[in-house]
Coordinates of C-alpha atoms in Angstrom, one line a residue:
Chain A
M63 CA -19.1 27.3 18.8
A64 CA -19.4 24.2 16.5
R65 CA -20.1 26.5 13.6
L66 CA -17.1 28.6 14.3
Y67 CA -14.9 25.5 14.4
G68 CA -16.4 24.3 11.1
L69 CA -15.6 27.7 9.5
L70 CA -12.1 27.6 10.8
W71 CA -11.7 24.1 9.4
R72 CA -12.8 25.1 6.0
L73 CA -10.5 28.1 6.1
L74 CA -7.6 25.8 7.1
L75 CA -8.3 23.4 4.2
I76 CA -8.5 26.3 1.8
L77 CA -5.2 27.6 3.0
V78 CA -3.5 24.2 2.6
H79 CA -5.0 23.9 -0.9
V80 CA -3.7 27.4 -1.8
N81 CA -0.3 26.5 -0.5
R82 CA -0.2 23.3 -2.6
V83 CA -1.2 25.1 -5.7
F84 CA 1.3 27.8 -5.1
I85 CA 4.1 25.3 -4.6
S86 CA 3.3 23.4 -7.7
W87 CA 3.0 26.6 -9.7
L88 CA 6.4 27.7 -8.4
R89 CA 7.9 24.4 -9.5
V90 CA 6.6 24.8 -13.0
R91 CA 7.8 28.4 -13.2
L92 CA 11.2 27.5 -11.8
R93 CA 11.6 24.8 -14.3
S94 CA 10.5 26.9 -17.3
W95 CA 12.7 29.7 -16.1
K96 CA 15.7 27.3 -15.8
D97 CA 15.0 26.0 -19.3
R98 CA 14.8 29.5 -20.7
L99 CA 18.1 30.4 -19.1
W100 CA 19.6 27.3 -20.6
E101 CA 18.3 28.2 -24.0
R102 CA 19.6 31.7 -23.8
A103 CA 23.0 30.5 -22.7
M104 CA 23.1 28.1 -25.6
A105 CA 22.0 30.7 -28.0
A106 CA 24.6 33.1 -26.7
L107 CA 27.2 30.4 -27.2
L108 CA 26.1 29.4 -30.7
L109 CA 25.5 32.9 -32.0
P110 CA 29.1 33.6 -32.9
V111 CA 29.4 30.2 -34.5
A112 CA 26.3 30.8 -36.5
L113 CA 27.5 34.2 -37.6
A114 CA 30.9 32.9 -38.6
G115 CA 29.5 29.8 -40.3
F116 CA 26.7 31.1 -42.4
P117 CA 27.4 34.6 -43.6
G118 CA 25.2 36.2 -46.2
S119 CA 24.2 33.9 -49.1
D120 CA 24.8 30.7 -47.2
Q121 CA 22.2 31.6 -44.7
K122 CA 19.7 32.1 -47.5
R123 CA 20.4 28.7 -48.9
L124 CA 19.8 27.2 -45.5
N125 CA 16.4 28.9 -45.3
H126 CA 15.4 27.6 -48.7
N127 CA 16.0 24.0 -47.7
P128 CA 15.4 23.5 -44.0
D129 CA 14.2 19.9 -44.3
A130 CA 17.5 18.6 -45.7
N131 CA 19.3 19.5 -42.5
A132 CA 16.6 18.6 -40.1
N133 CA 16.9 14.8 -40.3
P134 CA 20.5 14.2 -39.4
L135 CA 20.2 16.8 -36.7
T136 CA 17.3 15.1 -34.9
G137 CA 18.9 11.7 -35.5
N138 CA 22.0 13.0 -33.8
R139 CA 20.0 14.5 -31.0
T140 CA 18.1 11.3 -30.2
S141 CA 21.2 9.2 -30.1
S142 CA 22.9 11.6 -27.8
R143 CA 19.8 11.8 -25.7
R144 CA 19.7 8.1 -25.5
S145 CA 23.3 7.7 -24.4
R146 CA 22.7 10.4 -21.8
W147 CA 19.7 8.6 -20.4
L148 CA 21.6 5.3 -20.3
S149 CA 24.6 7.0 -18.5
D150 CA 22.1 8.6 -16.1
G151 CA 20.9 5.1 -15.2
R152 CA 24.4 3.8 -14.8
S153 CA 25.4 6.7 -12.6
L154 CA 22.8 5.8 -10.0
E155 CA 24.0 3.7 -7.2
K156 CA 21.0 1.4 -7.5
L157 CA 18.3 1.2 -10.1
P158 CA 15.0 -0.7 -9.6
V159 CA 14.6 -3.8 -11.7
H160 CA 10.9 -3.4 -11.6
I161 CA 9.2 0.0 -11.3
G162 CA 5.5 0.6 -10.8
L163 CA 3.8 3.8 -12.2
L164 CA 0.6 4.4 -10.2
V165 CA -1.7 7.0 -11.6
T166 CA -4.3 8.3 -9.1
E167 CA -5.6 11.0 -11.4
E168 CA -9.0 10.6 -13.0
E169 CA -8.2 11.4 -16.6
P170 CA -5.0 9.7 -17.7
S171 CA -2.8 11.1 -20.4
Y172 CA -1.5 8.4 -22.6
T173 CA 1.3 10.4 -24.1
D174 CA 2.8 11.3 -20.7
I175 CA 2.6 7.7 -19.4
A176 CA 4.2 6.5 -22.7
N177 CA 6.9 9.0 -22.2
L178 CA 7.5 7.8 -18.6
V179 CA 7.6 4.2 -19.8
V180 CA 10.1 5.0 -22.5
W181 CA 12.3 6.9 -20.1
C182 CA 12.2 4.1 -17.6
M183 CA 13.4 1.7 -20.4
A184 CA 16.0 4.1 -21.6
V185 CA 17.7 4.4 -18.2
G186 CA 17.8 0.6 -18.0
I187 CA 14.8 -0.6 -15.9
S188 CA 13.7 -4.1 -17.1
Y189 CA 10.0 -4.2 -15.9
V190 CA 7.6 -1.4 -15.9
S191 CA 4.1 -1.8 -14.5
V192 CA 1.4 0.8 -15.2
Y193 CA -1.6 0.9 -12.9
D194 CA -4.7 3.0 -12.3
N195 CA -7.6 2.1 -10.0
H196 CA -10.3 2.5 -12.7
G197 CA -8.6 0.0 -15.0
I198 CA -8.6 2.5 -17.8
F199 CA -5.1 1.6 -19.0
R200 CA -6.1 -2.1 -19.0
K201 CA -9.2 -1.4 -21.0
N202 CA -7.3 0.7 -23.6
N203 CA -4.3 -1.5 -23.6
S204 CA -3.7 -1.2 -27.4
R205 CA -3.9 2.6 -27.3
L206 CA -1.2 2.7 -24.7
L207 CA 0.9 0.3 -26.6
E208 CA 0.6 2.4 -29.8
E209 CA 1.5 5.5 -27.9
I210 CA 4.5 3.8 -26.3
V211 CA 5.8 2.7 -29.7
R212 CA 5.3 6.2 -31.1
Q213 CA 7.1 7.8 -28.2
Q214 CA 9.9 5.3 -28.5
Q215 CA 10.5 6.4 -32.1
D216 CA 10.2 10.0 -31.1
L217 CA 12.5 10.0 -28.1
L218 CA 14.9 7.2 -28.9
G219 CA 14.9 7.2 -32.7
I220 CA 13.9 3.9 -34.4
D221 CA 15.7 1.1 -32.8
G222 CA 13.0 -1.6 -32.6
S223 CA 15.3 -4.5 -32.0
K224 CA 16.7 -3.1 -28.8
Y225 CA 13.6 -1.5 -27.2
S226 CA 10.7 -3.5 -28.6
V227 CA 7.9 -3.7 -26.0
E228 CA 6.6 -6.9 -24.8
F229 CA 3.2 -6.6 -23.3
L230 CA 2.1 -8.9 -20.6
S231 CA -1.6 -8.9 -19.9
N232 CA -3.4 -11.6 -18.0
D233 CA -6.5 -11.9 -20.0
I234 CA -5.3 -11.6 -23.5
D235 CA -2.5 -14.0 -24.1
K236 CA -1.4 -16.4 -21.4
H237 CA 1.2 -18.2 -23.5
Q238 CA 3.3 -15.1 -23.8
H239 CA 4.4 -15.5 -20.2
H240 CA 6.9 -18.0 -21.2
V241 CA 8.8 -15.7 -23.4
V242 CA 12.0 -15.0 -21.6
S243 CA 14.0 -12.2 -22.9
C244 CA 16.2 -9.4 -21.8
R245 CA 14.0 -6.8 -23.4
P246 CA 12.2 -4.4 -21.2
T247 CA 8.7 -5.6 -20.3
V248 CA 5.6 -3.4 -19.8
K249 CA 2.8 -4.7 -17.8
V250 CA -0.6 -3.0 -17.6
L251 CA -2.2 -3.6 -14.2
S252 CA -5.7 -3.1 -12.9
P253 CA -7.4 -3.7 -9.5
E254 CA -8.1 -7.3 -10.6
D255 CA -4.4 -8.1 -10.4
G256 CA -4.4 -7.1 -6.7
K257 CA -6.7 -8.7 -4.1
Q258 CA -8.6 -10.6 -6.7
S259 CA -5.5 -12.5 -7.8
I260 CA -4.8 -13.4 -4.2
V261 CA -8.4 -14.7 -3.9
Q262 CA -7.9 -16.8 -7.0
A263 CA -4.7 -18.3 -5.6
A264 CA -6.5 -19.0 -2.4
Q265 CA -9.4 -20.6 -4.3
Q266 CA -6.9 -22.8 -6.2
L267 CA -5.3 -24.0 -3.0
C268 CA -8.7 -24.7 -1.4
R269 CA -9.7 -26.7 -4.4
S270 CA -6.6 -28.8 -4.1
V271 CA -7.5 -29.3 -0.4
E272 CA -11.1 -30.2 -1.4
N273 CA -9.7 -32.8 -3.8
K274 CA -7.6 -34.2 -1.0
E275 CA -4.4 -33.3 -2.8
R276 CA -2.9 -31.4 0.1
S277 CA -3.6 -30.6 3.7
S278 CA -4.4 -27.1 4.9
K279 CA -1.4 -27.2 7.1
D280 CA 1.0 -27.4 4.1
I281 CA 0.0 -23.9 2.9
S282 CA 2.9 -21.5 3.3
V283 CA 3.9 -18.0 2.4
T284 CA 6.3 -19.3 -0.3
M285 CA 3.6 -21.5 -1.8
L286 CA 1.2 -18.5 -2.1
D287 CA 4.1 -16.3 -3.4
I288 CA 4.9 -18.8 -6.2
L289 CA 1.2 -19.0 -7.2
L290 CA 1.0 -15.2 -7.3
R291 CA 4.1 -14.9 -9.5
E292 CA 2.3 -17.1 -12.1
S293 CA 5.5 -18.8 -13.1
K294 CA 7.0 -15.5 -14.3
N295 CA 10.2 -14.6 -12.7
I296 CA 9.3 -10.9 -12.3
P297 CA 10.6 -9.5 -9.1
D298 CA 8.4 -7.4 -6.8
P299 CA 8.5 -3.7 -7.7
E300 CA 11.2 -2.0 -5.7
L301 CA 9.9 1.4 -6.4
V302 CA 6.4 2.8 -7.1
V303 CA 6.2 6.3 -8.4
K304 CA 2.7 7.6 -7.6
F305 CA 1.3 10.5 -9.6
G306 CA -1.5 12.7 -8.4
P307 CA -2.9 14.2 -5.3
V308 CA -4.3 11.0 -3.7
D309 CA -2.0 9.6 -0.9
S310 CA -3.0 5.9 -1.2
T311 CA -2.0 2.8 -3.1
L312 CA -5.7 2.4 -4.3
G313 CA -5.4 -1.3 -4.5
F314 CA -2.0 -1.6 -6.2
L315 CA -0.8 -5.2 -5.9
P316 CA -1.1 -5.6 -2.1
W317 CA 0.9 -8.8 -2.0
H318 CA 3.9 -7.5 -4.0
I319 CA 4.5 -4.1 -2.3
R320 CA 5.8 -5.4 1.0
L321 CA 9.2 -3.7 0.6
T322 CA 8.3 -1.2 -2.2
E323 CA 9.4 2.4 -1.8
F324 CA 6.7 4.9 -2.5
I325 CA 7.7 8.2 -4.1
S326 CA 5.0 10.8 -5.0
L327 CA 5.0 13.2 -7.8
P328 CA 2.3 15.9 -8.1
S329 CA 0.9 14.8 -11.5
H330 CA 1.8 12.7 -14.5
R331 CA 0.6 15.5 -16.8
N332 CA 3.5 17.2 -18.5
V333 CA 5.9 15.3 -16.3
S334 CA 9.5 15.8 -17.3
Y335 CA 12.4 13.4 -17.5
E336 CA 14.1 15.4 -14.7
D337 CA 11.1 14.6 -12.4
L338 CA 11.5 10.9 -13.0
L339 CA 15.3 11.1 -12.6
G340 CA 14.7 12.9 -9.3
A341 CA 12.5 10.1 -8.1
L342 CA 15.1 7.5 -9.1
Q343 CA 17.8 9.5 -7.4
R344 CA 15.7 9.5 -4.2
Y345 CA 15.2 5.8 -4.5
S346 CA 18.9 5.2 -5.0
A347 CA 19.7 7.1 -1.8
C348 CA 17.3 4.9 0.3
Q349 CA 18.7 1.9 2.1
Q350 CA 16.6 -1.0 3.5
R351 CA 17.3 -2.9 6.6
L352 CA 14.9 -5.8 6.1
G353 CA 13.8 -6.1 9.8
Q354 CA 17.4 -5.7 11.0
Chain B
M88 CA 5.3 3.7 32.6
S89 CA 1.6 3.1 32.3
W90 CA -0.5 2.3 29.3
I91 CA -3.1 4.9 30.0
R92 CA -2.2 8.5 30.4
E93 CA -4.6 10.8 32.1
G94 CA -4.7 14.5 31.4
E95 CA -6.3 17.0 29.2
L96 CA -4.9 18.8 26.1
N97 CA -3.7 22.3 26.6
L98 CA -5.8 25.2 25.3
L99 CA -4.1 25.6 21.9
E100 CA -4.2 21.8 21.4
K101 CA -7.8 21.7 22.4
I102 CA -8.8 24.5 19.9
S103 CA -6.8 22.8 17.1
A104 CA -8.4 19.4 18.0
N105 CA -11.9 21.0 17.7
V106 CA -11.1 22.6 14.4
L107 CA -9.9 19.3 13.0
K108 CA -12.9 17.5 14.4
A109 CA -15.2 19.8 12.3
G110 CA -14.0 17.8 9.3
P111 CA -14.1 14.1 8.6
M112 CA -12.1 12.2 11.2
P113 CA -10.4 8.9 10.8
K114 CA -11.9 6.2 13.0
H115 CA -9.0 3.8 12.8
V116 CA -5.4 4.9 12.6
A117 CA -2.4 2.5 12.1
F118 CA 1.1 3.4 13.1
I119 CA 4.5 2.1 12.1
M120 CA 6.5 3.4 15.0
D121 CA 9.9 3.6 13.4
G122 CA 13.0 5.4 14.6
N123 CA 13.5 4.2 18.2
R124 CA 17.0 3.0 17.6
R125 CA 18.1 6.0 15.5
F126 CA 16.7 8.2 18.3
A127 CA 18.8 6.3 20.9
R128 CA 21.9 6.5 18.8
R129 CA 21.4 10.2 18.2
N130 CA 21.0 10.9 21.9
N131 CA 23.8 8.6 23.0
M132 CA 21.4 6.3 24.8
E133 CA 21.2 2.5 25.1
R134 CA 19.2 0.9 22.4
Q135 CA 16.8 -0.5 25.0
E136 CA 16.2 3.0 26.3
G137 CA 15.1 4.0 22.8
H138 CA 12.6 1.2 22.7
M139 CA 11.3 2.3 26.1
Q140 CA 10.9 5.9 25.1
G141 CA 9.0 4.5 22.0
F142 CA 6.6 2.8 24.3
N143 CA 6.0 5.9 26.3
K144 CA 5.3 7.8 23.1
L145 CA 2.7 5.2 22.3
A146 CA 0.9 5.8 25.6
E147 CA 0.9 9.5 24.9
T148 CA -0.3 9.1 21.4
L149 CA -3.2 7.0 22.6
R150 CA -4.2 9.8 24.9
W151 CA -4.2 12.3 21.9
C152 CA -6.2 9.8 19.9
K153 CA -8.8 9.6 22.6
H154 CA -9.2 13.4 22.6
L155 CA -9.4 13.4 18.8
N156 CA -12.2 10.8 19.0
I157 CA -10.1 8.1 17.2
Q158 CA -11.5 4.9 18.7
E159 CA -9.2 2.4 17.2
V160 CA -5.4 2.3 16.9
T161 CA -3.2 -0.4 15.4
V162 CA 0.5 -0.5 16.0
Y163 CA 3.3 -2.5 14.5
A164 CA 5.2 -3.6 17.6
F165 CA 7.3 -6.6 16.4
S166 CA 7.6 -8.1 12.9
I167 CA 8.4 -11.7 12.2
E168 CA 11.4 -10.3 10.3
N169 CA 12.6 -8.7 13.6
F170 CA 13.5 -12.2 14.9
K171 CA 16.5 -11.7 12.6
R172 CA 17.9 -9.0 14.8
T173 CA 20.7 -9.9 17.3
K174 CA 19.7 -12.2 20.1
D175 CA 20.5 -9.5 22.6
E176 CA 18.0 -7.1 21.1
V177 CA 15.3 -9.7 20.5
D178 CA 15.6 -10.8 24.1
G179 CA 15.4 -7.2 25.2
L180 CA 12.3 -6.6 23.2
M181 CA 10.6 -9.7 24.6
E182 CA 11.5 -8.6 28.1
L183 CA 10.1 -5.2 27.5
A184 CA 6.9 -6.8 26.1
K185 CA 6.6 -9.0 29.2
Q186 CA 7.0 -6.0 31.5
K187 CA 4.4 -4.0 29.6
F188 CA 1.8 -6.8 29.5
E189 CA 2.4 -7.4 33.2
R190 CA 1.8 -3.7 33.8
L191 CA -1.3 -3.9 31.6
L192 CA -2.8 -6.6 33.8
E193 CA -2.1 -4.5 36.9
E194 CA -4.0 -1.7 35.3
R195 CA -7.0 -3.7 34.5
D196 CA -9.4 -1.5 36.5
N197 CA -8.3 1.6 34.7
L198 CA -8.6 -0.2 31.4
K199 CA -12.1 -1.1 32.3
K200 CA -13.0 2.4 33.3
H201 CA -11.9 3.7 29.9
G202 CA -13.3 0.7 28.1
V203 CA -10.1 -0.2 26.4
C204 CA -10.0 -3.5 24.5
I205 CA -6.6 -4.9 23.7
R206 CA -6.1 -7.3 20.8
V207 CA -2.8 -8.9 19.7
L208 CA -2.5 -9.7 16.0
G209 CA 0.1 -12.2 14.9
D210 CA 1.3 -15.7 15.4
L211 CA 1.7 -16.1 19.1
N212 CA 3.2 -19.6 18.7
M213 CA 6.4 -17.9 17.7
L214 CA 6.8 -16.3 21.1
P215 CA 8.1 -17.6 24.4
L216 CA 5.4 -19.5 26.3
D217 CA 5.3 -17.2 29.3
L218 CA 4.8 -14.2 27.1
Q219 CA 2.1 -16.0 25.2
K220 CA 0.2 -16.7 28.4
M221 CA 0.5 -13.1 29.5
I222 CA -0.8 -11.8 26.2
A223 CA -3.7 -14.3 26.3
K224 CA -4.6 -13.1 29.7
A225 CA -4.5 -9.5 28.7
V226 CA -6.6 -10.2 25.6
V227 CA -9.2 -12.3 27.5
T228 CA -9.6 -9.8 30.4
T229 CA -10.2 -6.8 28.0
R230 CA -12.2 -8.7 25.4
A231 CA -15.6 -7.3 26.5
H232 CA -14.5 -3.6 26.5
N233 CA -15.9 -1.6 23.6
K234 CA -15.1 2.1 23.9
C235 CA -11.6 2.1 22.3
F236 CA -9.5 -0.6 20.7
L237 CA -5.8 -1.1 20.6
N238 CA -4.5 -3.7 18.2
V239 CA -0.9 -4.7 18.8
C240 CA 0.8 -6.5 15.9
F241 CA 3.3 -8.8 17.5
A242 CA 5.1 -11.6 15.6
Y243 CA 3.3 -10.3 12.6
T244 CA 3.8 -9.8 8.9
S245 CA 1.0 -9.1 6.5
R246 CA 2.0 -11.9 4.1
Y247 CA 2.0 -14.3 6.9
E248 CA -1.5 -13.0 8.0
I249 CA -2.9 -13.5 4.5
T250 CA -1.4 -16.9 4.2
N251 CA -2.8 -17.8 7.6
A252 CA -6.3 -16.7 6.4
V253 CA -5.9 -18.9 3.4
R254 CA -4.9 -21.8 5.7
E255 CA -8.0 -21.1 7.8
M256 CA -10.3 -21.2 4.8
A257 CA -8.6 -24.5 3.7
W258 CA -9.3 -25.8 7.1
G259 CA -13.0 -24.9 6.6
V260 CA -12.9 -26.8 3.4
E261 CA -11.4 -29.8 5.1
Q262 CA -14.1 -29.7 7.8
S263 CA -16.7 -29.5 5.0
L264 CA -17.9 -26.2 6.4
I265 CA -17.4 -24.3 3.2
K266 CA -16.7 -25.1 -0.5
A267 CA -13.6 -23.9 -2.4
S268 CA -16.0 -21.8 -4.5
D269 CA -17.1 -19.9 -1.5
V270 CA -13.7 -18.3 -1.2
S271 CA -14.0 -14.6 -1.9
E272 CA -12.4 -11.3 -1.0
A273 CA -14.9 -10.6 1.7
L274 CA -14.4 -14.1 3.3
L275 CA -10.6 -13.7 3.2
S276 CA -10.9 -10.4 5.0
E277 CA -13.0 -12.1 7.7
C278 CA -10.3 -14.7 8.2
L279 CA -7.5 -12.2 8.8
Y280 CA -6.3 -11.6 12.3
S281 CA -7.9 -8.1 12.0
N282 CA -11.4 -9.4 11.3
N283 CA -12.9 -7.6 14.2
S284 CA -11.7 -4.1 13.0
P285 CA -12.7 -1.9 10.1
N286 CA -9.9 -1.2 7.7
P287 CA -7.6 1.6 8.9
D288 CA -8.5 5.0 7.4
L289 CA -5.0 6.4 7.9
L290 CA -1.6 4.8 8.1
I291 CA 1.3 6.8 9.6
R292 CA 4.9 5.8 9.3
T293 CA 7.5 7.9 11.1
S294 CA 11.3 8.4 10.6
G295 CA 11.1 9.2 6.9
E296 CA 10.9 5.6 5.5
V297 CA 8.5 5.4 2.6
R298 CA 7.5 1.7 2.6
L299 CA 5.0 -0.5 4.3
S300 CA 7.4 -3.2 5.5
D301 CA 4.9 -6.0 5.3
F302 CA 2.3 -4.2 7.5
L303 CA -1.4 -4.4 6.8
L304 CA -0.9 -4.7 3.1
W305 CA -4.4 -6.1 2.5
Q306 CA -6.2 -3.7 4.9
T307 CA -4.6 -0.5 3.8
S308 CA -5.3 -0.8 0.0
H309 CA -7.7 2.1 0.3
S310 CA -6.2 3.9 3.3
C311 CA -4.5 7.3 3.3
L312 CA -0.7 6.8 3.7
V313 CA 1.3 9.5 5.4
F314 CA 5.0 9.2 5.7
Q315 CA 6.6 11.6 8.2
S316 CA 10.2 12.3 8.8
V317 CA 10.1 12.7 12.6
L318 CA 11.5 9.8 14.7
W319 CA 8.9 8.0 16.7
P320 CA 10.1 9.0 20.2
E321 CA 9.9 12.6 19.1
Y322 CA 6.4 12.4 17.7
S323 CA 4.2 15.3 18.8
F324 CA 0.6 16.2 18.9
W325 CA 1.2 18.6 15.9
N326 CA 2.7 15.8 13.8
L327 CA -0.5 13.8 14.4
C328 CA -2.7 16.9 13.5
E329 CA -0.7 17.3 10.3
A330 CA -1.3 13.6 9.3
I331 CA -5.0 14.0 10.0
L332 CA -5.2 17.1 7.9
Q333 CA -3.6 15.2 5.1
Y334 CA -6.2 12.5 5.6
Q335 CA -9.0 15.2 5.3
L336 CA -7.5 16.5 2.1
N337 CA -7.6 13.0 0.7
Y338 CA -11.0 12.1 2.2
K339 CA -13.3 12.6 -0.8
S340 CA -11.1 10.9 -3.5
I341 CA -10.3 7.9 -1.3
Q342 CA -14.0 7.5 -0.4
K343 CA -14.8 7.5 -4.1
A344 CA -12.2 4.9 -4.8
R345 CA -13.6 2.8 -1.9
D346 CA -17.1 2.9 -3.2
L347 CA -15.9 1.9 -6.7
H348 CA -14.1 -1.0 -5.2
R349 CA -17.1 -2.1 -3.2
E350 CA -19.4 -2.0 -6.2
H351 CA -16.9 -4.0 -8.2
Q352 CA -16.6 -6.6 -5.4
A353 CA -20.4 -7.0 -5.2
L354 CA -20.5 -7.6 -9.0
L355 CA -17.8 -10.2 -8.8
Q356 CA -19.6 -12.1 -6.1
L357 CA -22.8 -12.1 -8.1
E358 CA -20.9 -13.4 -11.1
A359 CA -19.3 -16.1 -9.1
D360 CA -22.8 -17.2 -7.7
R361 CA -24.2 -17.2 -11.2
A362 CA -21.4 -19.4 -12.4
C363 CA -22.0 -21.9 -9.6
V364 CA -25.8 -21.9 -10.2
A365 CA -25.2 -22.5 -13.9
E366 CA -23.0 -25.4 -13.2
H367 CA -25.5 -26.8 -10.8
L368 CA -28.4 -26.5 -13.2
Q369 CA -26.4 -28.2 -15.9
H370 CA -25.7 -31.1 -13.7
H371 CA -29.1 -31.6 -12.3
G372 CA -31.4 -30.1 -15.0
N373 CA -31.5 -33.4 -17.0
G374 CA -30.5 -31.5 -20.1
K375 CA -33.6 -29.3 -20.0
P376 CA -32.8 -25.6 -20.6
A377 CA -33.7 -23.6 -17.5
D378 CA -36.0 -20.7 -17.9
A379 CA -35.2 -17.2 -16.5
Q380 CA -37.5 -17.5 -13.6
R381 CA -36.2 -20.8 -12.4
R382 CA -32.7 -19.6 -12.8
Q383 CA -33.4 -16.5 -10.7
E384 CA -35.0 -18.7 -8.0
A385 CA -32.0 -21.0 -8.0
L386 CA -29.6 -18.0 -7.7
L387 CA -31.5 -16.6 -4.7
H388 CA -31.5 -20.1 -3.1
Y389 CA -27.8 -20.6 -3.8
T390 CA -26.9 -17.2 -2.4
A391 CA -28.8 -17.8 0.8
C392 CA -27.2 -21.2 1.2
R393 CA -23.7 -19.8 0.6
E394 CA -24.2 -17.1 3.1
E395 CA -25.4 -19.6 5.7
R396 CA -22.4 -21.8 5.1
V397 CA -20.0 -18.9 5.4
Q398 CA -21.6 -17.7 8.7
D399 CA -21.4 -21.2 10.1
F400 CA -17.7 -21.4 9.1
L401 CA -17.0 -18.0 10.6
R402 CA -18.6 -19.0 13.9
A403 CA -16.5 -22.2 14.0
L404 CA -13.4 -20.1 13.3
K405 CA -14.2 -17.6 16.0
H406 CA -14.7 -20.4 18.4
K407 CA -11.4 -22.0 17.5
R408 CA -9.6 -18.7 18.0
D409 CA -11.3 -17.9 21.2
S410 CA -10.5 -21.2 22.7
F411 CA -6.9 -20.8 21.7
F412 CA -6.7 -17.8 24.0
N413 CA -8.9 -19.3 26.7
D414 CA -6.7 -22.4 26.9
L415 CA -3.6 -20.4 27.1
C416 CA -5.2 -18.3 29.8
S417 CA -6.4 -21.2 31.9
E418 CA -2.9 -22.7 31.6
A419 CA -1.6 -19.4 33.0
V420 CA -4.0 -19.6 35.9
L421 CA -3.0 -23.2 36.7
A422 CA 0.7 -22.3 36.5

C-alpha cells in the first residue's frame, strides 16, 4: 500500500510540474504572439507611408546608407520610451520608494537584472536592492555595475547626469553612505546583510552594556531599528519581486521585510518590462491596514 | 467550542493524506489566520462572530494537522499592532481569549490524552492580569506534554521578539554570564520566544495578503511561504493539501539553501572564535609569536569555554522564564 501511495505522490508531483511548465510556456507564446500581432499591425499601417514616401530611386539611396538614418531614429525611440516609462510610473496610484529584487535561481543573468534595475529607475523608484542567497551579485559587484551602465545607455540613451548609479556596498566604501542625493540608488545585498547584521547590532549593544554605558532595559525596537539602518535614511522595501521557482525569502533582510509585499515572477531570465509593470500594478492595488 | 476535535478524515481525504505523506512532510506549520472580519462582513455577521468562527477553524485545522503527522503548529492570534484597533474590538478579542483559555483548562484531561503542549509567545505583560494568569496556568499545566505542540503568538510582533532576545543577551552580559563577543546567530535564536521549536517549514497566510506582517521574520527566513486567497473561516482540508504540495515542490531547493546557510554560519562562528583567541594571545603572549599548535589548542580551549558559558546562560534564562510563568500561576491559585 505504501508503495502505491508513493507512486501516486510521484505522479501528482509530475502532473503539477507539467502544469507549471505548460502555463509558463503558454505565457511566453501568448506574449510573442501579441508582439507579432502588434508588429504586423504597425507594418500594415506603415506600409502605405513607406510606399508613398520612398518610391523607386529614393529607396535605393536609403539602402545604400542605412547608418545615417539609424542614429536619430534610435535616439528618438529611447527618449519616447523613457517618457513612456516615466508616465507609466506616474499613472500608478502608488509606487514603492524602495524595491527589492530577489533572485532565487541558481545562475543569475546580469543583463536581465540590469534591465530590471534600469526599468525600476525609469519608472521613478528611488532605491533598488538586488539580492541572491549565494551572494553572487555581491561578489561580482563591478560586473553588475558595468552591465547596469551599459543597459542604461542602451535603454535610456546616454543621460548620465540624471540616472547615474550610486552603489552602496557595506564592505567596500563606508564613507559613501553619507552621500545624500535624489539619484536612484542601487544596493547589492547578500545573506550577510540579513541576520548577520542583526547579530552585529546586538553585539554592539551588548558591548555598550559590557562597558556600563547602558542598561539592558533601555534596549528598544527603535534603538535596534536605527542601528540597522546604519544612519542611512533608506526606507524598508515596500515591495519585493521574487524571481524563480523557490517560494521563500531565502534570508532576505529579515528585519526590514515586516510590511513588505511579495510578488512572484516565474524567472528573471528574459523578463520583460511588461512583467515588471504588472507586478508594480499589483502592488499599487494592494492596501495595508497596519494592524487595524 | 472545544480546542480538540475528535473524528477521522473521510475516505477521499484519507487517501489524499496518504498520498501526500509519501513525500516529505512539514513538521512545523505556521499560520497567519487572516480574513475573519472580511468573512463576517461578507456574510452580514457581527465582527465578533467572525473571530469566533476563526477560532473554530483553528480547532478543525489542528485535527487535520494531526492526521497529516504535523506535530507543531504556530498561529498568529494577536499582534502588538492590533492594540491599535477600536477599544470595542480589542476588548472583544481579549474576552474571546479568556473564554478559550478557560475552556482549555477545562479540557486538560483531553489535552493530556493527546499530549498537546500549549505555548504562548509574546509579551504577556501587555495583557490584562487575569488573562495573563489564565495563560500562565494553561502553559504550566501542558508544559510536560510532548506529542504535539501549539504555539499561540499573542501580544507578539517579530521585531519585538528579536529586540527582546537582544535584551536577554544584554541581561546575560550584565550578570557576567556571557561576554558580548559570545553573541551569535545561534545564541540569538535560542533567546527568542520560539527557542523550544524548530523553525517552521511552511508558513501559510490566508485571505490573499502577500506580506508577513511582522510574524516570525527571523524564523521563516528559509521556510516555504504560501499565500492563499481563501478567507480563514472558509479554509478547507484541500487548501491545506495544496499548501503542503507547494512545500513539497520547494523542498529540495529550500533544503539546499538551508544547508548552505548552516555551513556559512559555522564558518562565521569559527572565524569569530579565532579572532577572540588571537586577541587573547596577543594580550597574554608577552609578545612571543604563538606557534600553530599552541594556537590550535588555545582555539579548542576557547571554544569549549564559550560553549559552557552559553549553556550556563541559557539555563539561567530558562529558569527566569519558567519562574515568570510559575509565579503568575501560583498567584492565580492564591487568588
